[in-house]
Short mmCIF file of C-alpha atoms in Angstrom, two decimals:
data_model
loop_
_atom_site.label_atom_id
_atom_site.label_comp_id
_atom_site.label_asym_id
_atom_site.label_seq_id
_atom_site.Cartn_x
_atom_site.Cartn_y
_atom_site.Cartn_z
CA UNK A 89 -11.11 4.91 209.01
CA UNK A 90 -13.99 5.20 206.81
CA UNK A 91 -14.76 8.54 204.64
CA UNK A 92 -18.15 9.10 203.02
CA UNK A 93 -19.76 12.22 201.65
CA UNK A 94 -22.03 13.91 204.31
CA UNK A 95 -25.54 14.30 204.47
CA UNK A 96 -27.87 16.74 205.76
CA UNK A 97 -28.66 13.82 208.53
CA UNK A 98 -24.91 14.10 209.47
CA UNK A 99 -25.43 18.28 210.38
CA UNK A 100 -25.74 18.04 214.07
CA UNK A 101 -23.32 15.14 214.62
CA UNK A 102 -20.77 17.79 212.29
CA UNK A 103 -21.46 20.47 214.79
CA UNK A 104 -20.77 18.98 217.86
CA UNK A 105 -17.47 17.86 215.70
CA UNK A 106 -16.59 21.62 214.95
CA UNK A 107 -17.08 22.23 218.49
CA UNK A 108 -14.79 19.69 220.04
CA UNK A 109 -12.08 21.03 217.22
CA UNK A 110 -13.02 24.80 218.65
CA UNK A 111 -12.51 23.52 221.86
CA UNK A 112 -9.11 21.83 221.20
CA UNK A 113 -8.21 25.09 218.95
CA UNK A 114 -8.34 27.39 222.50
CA UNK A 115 -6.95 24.55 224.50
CA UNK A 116 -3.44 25.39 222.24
CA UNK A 117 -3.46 28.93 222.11
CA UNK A 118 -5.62 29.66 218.75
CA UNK A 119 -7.93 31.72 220.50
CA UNK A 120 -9.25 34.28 217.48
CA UNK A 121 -9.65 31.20 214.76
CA UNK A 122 -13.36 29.73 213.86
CA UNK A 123 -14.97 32.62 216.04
CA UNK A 124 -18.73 34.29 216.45
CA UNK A 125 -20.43 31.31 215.14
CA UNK A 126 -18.34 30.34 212.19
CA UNK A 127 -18.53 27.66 210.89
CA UNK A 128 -22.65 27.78 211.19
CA UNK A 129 -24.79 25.32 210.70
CA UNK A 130 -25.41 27.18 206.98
CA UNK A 131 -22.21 27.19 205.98
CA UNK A 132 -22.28 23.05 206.82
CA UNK A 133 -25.75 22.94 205.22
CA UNK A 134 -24.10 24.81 201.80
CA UNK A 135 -20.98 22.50 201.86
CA UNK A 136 -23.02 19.34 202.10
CA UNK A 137 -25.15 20.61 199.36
CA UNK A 138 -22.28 21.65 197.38
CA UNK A 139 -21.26 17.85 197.52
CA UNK A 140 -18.17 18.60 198.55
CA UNK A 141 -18.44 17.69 202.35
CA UNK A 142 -17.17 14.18 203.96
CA UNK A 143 -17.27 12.74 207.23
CA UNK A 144 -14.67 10.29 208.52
CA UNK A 145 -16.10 7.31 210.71
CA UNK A 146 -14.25 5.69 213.25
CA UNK A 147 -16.06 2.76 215.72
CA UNK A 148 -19.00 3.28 213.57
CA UNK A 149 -19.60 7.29 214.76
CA UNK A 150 -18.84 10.36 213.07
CA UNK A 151 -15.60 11.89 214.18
CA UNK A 152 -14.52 14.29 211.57
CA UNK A 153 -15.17 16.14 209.40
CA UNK A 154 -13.57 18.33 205.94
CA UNK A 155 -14.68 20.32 202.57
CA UNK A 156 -13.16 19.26 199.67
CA UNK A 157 -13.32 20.56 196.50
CA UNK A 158 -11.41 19.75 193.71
CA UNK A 159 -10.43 22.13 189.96
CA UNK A 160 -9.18 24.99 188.55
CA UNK A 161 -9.22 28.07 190.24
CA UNK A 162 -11.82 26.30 193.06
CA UNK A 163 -10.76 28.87 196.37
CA UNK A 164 -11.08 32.61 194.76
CA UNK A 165 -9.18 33.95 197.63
CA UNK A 166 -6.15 31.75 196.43
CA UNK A 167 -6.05 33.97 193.18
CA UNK A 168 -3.59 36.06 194.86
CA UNK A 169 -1.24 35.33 196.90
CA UNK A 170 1.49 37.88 198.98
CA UNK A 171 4.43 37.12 199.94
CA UNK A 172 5.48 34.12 197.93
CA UNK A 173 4.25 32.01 195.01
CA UNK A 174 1.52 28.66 194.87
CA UNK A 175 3.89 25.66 193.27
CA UNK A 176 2.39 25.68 189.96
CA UNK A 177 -0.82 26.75 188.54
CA UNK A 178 -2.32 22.95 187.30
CA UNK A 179 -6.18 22.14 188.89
CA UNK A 180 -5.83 21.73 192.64
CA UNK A 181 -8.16 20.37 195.88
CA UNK A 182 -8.32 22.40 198.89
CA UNK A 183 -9.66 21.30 202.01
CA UNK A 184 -11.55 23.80 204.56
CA UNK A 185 -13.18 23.50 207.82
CA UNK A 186 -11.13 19.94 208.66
CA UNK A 187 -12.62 19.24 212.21
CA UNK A 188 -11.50 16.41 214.51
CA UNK A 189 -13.94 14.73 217.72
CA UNK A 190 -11.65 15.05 220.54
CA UNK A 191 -11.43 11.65 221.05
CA UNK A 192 -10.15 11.08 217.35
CA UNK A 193 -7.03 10.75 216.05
CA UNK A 194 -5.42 10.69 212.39
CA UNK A 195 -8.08 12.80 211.06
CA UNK A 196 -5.86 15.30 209.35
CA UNK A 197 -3.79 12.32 207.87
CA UNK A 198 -7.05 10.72 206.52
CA UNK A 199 -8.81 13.73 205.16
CA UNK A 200 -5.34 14.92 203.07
CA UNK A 201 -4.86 11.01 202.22
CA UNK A 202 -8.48 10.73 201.04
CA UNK A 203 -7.91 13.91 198.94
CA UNK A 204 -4.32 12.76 197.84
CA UNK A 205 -6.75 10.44 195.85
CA UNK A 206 -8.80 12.58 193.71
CA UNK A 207 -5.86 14.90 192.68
CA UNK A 208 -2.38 15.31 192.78
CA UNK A 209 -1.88 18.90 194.19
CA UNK A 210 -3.92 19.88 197.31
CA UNK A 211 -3.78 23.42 198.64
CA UNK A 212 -4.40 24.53 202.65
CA UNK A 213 -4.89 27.85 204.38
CA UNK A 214 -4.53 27.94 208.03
CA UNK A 215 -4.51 30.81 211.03
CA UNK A 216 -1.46 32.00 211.96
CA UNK A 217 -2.50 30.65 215.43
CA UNK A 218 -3.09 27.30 214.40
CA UNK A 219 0.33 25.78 215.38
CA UNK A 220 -0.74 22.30 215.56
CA UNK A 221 -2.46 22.15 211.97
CA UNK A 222 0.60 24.19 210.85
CA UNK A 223 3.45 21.71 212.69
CA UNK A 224 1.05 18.50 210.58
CA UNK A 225 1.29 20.12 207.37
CA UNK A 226 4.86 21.28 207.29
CA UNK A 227 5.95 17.83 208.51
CA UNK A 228 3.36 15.86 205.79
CA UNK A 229 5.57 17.69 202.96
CA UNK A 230 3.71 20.83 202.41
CA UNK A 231 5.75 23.74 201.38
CA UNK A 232 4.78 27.19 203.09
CA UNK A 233 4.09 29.52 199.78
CA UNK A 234 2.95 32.74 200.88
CA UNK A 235 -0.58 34.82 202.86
CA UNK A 236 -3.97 34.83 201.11
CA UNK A 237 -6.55 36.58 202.55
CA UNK A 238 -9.90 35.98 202.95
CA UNK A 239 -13.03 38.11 201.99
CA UNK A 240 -13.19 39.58 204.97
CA UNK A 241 -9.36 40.64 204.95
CA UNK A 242 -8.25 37.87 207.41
CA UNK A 243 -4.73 36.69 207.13
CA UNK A 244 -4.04 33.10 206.34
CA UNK A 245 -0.95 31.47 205.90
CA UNK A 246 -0.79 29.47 202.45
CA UNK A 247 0.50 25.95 201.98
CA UNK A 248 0.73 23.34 199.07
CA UNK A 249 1.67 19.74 197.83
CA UNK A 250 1.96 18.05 195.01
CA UNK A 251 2.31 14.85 194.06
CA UNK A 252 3.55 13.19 190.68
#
């Protein structure tokens, strides 16, 4: 599988990604995550223009997608954490919005791989719902380190890896 950076060309291809992963997120009982709208075609648009959004091509066709950005202190809403502790404080990625085509498969493994190369530590949130995304990380090593909460107040369970 093939990951590039996406482009503003990629948008409605991206979309009809995020859809298929909406679709496959109700179809397993995550019925209240990436609701009214989110993630919108602006919030795509801002992550592509960030430079921080990739696509992942398999057969020649889009069929995933991820943020990824990579520093110190990158995800404000991971400044505090309840509950628990992150595994150390050292610059960290974190990956947001990962969507898979319904037809794709090892898109988690290749966005987390893909980011596995950049830095050593990589840091998720997830819904409490999201049991699948959940089952991948805690069997791909991640260690479950507490809730963040979004700027909204939403609830996210907290997970991190790092490599040496």
């Amino acid at each position: 599988m093939e990951i590039r950076k996406a482009g503003l060309q990629d948008i409605d291809t991206i979309l009809s990604v995020i859809d298929q992963a909406r679709q496959i997120m109700r179809e397993t009982g995550n019925e209240s995550q990436w609701t009214n709208g989110y993630p919108s075609r602006e919030v795509i648009s801002s992550d592509i223009n960030s430079g921080n959004a990739y696509v992942c091509i398999g057969n020649q066709e889009i069929v995933g997608y991820f943020y990824l950005a990579c520093g110190i202190q990158v995800e404000p809403t991971y400044n505090e954490i309840e509950g628990g502790s992150w595994l150390d404080d050292k610059p960290y990625g974190v990956i947001h919005r990962l969507a898979s085509a319904r037809k794709a498969k090892g898109i988690s493994q290749a966005a987390f791989d893909f980011a596995f190369t950049k830095i050593d530590s990589v840091r998720v949130d997830t819904h409490k719902d999201n049991l699948p995304m959940q089952n991948y990380l805690r069997k791909n090593g991640f260690t479950y380190c507490g809730i963040i909460y979004l700027t909204d107040g939403a609830a996210r369970d907290a997970f991190q890896k790092v490599i040496r």
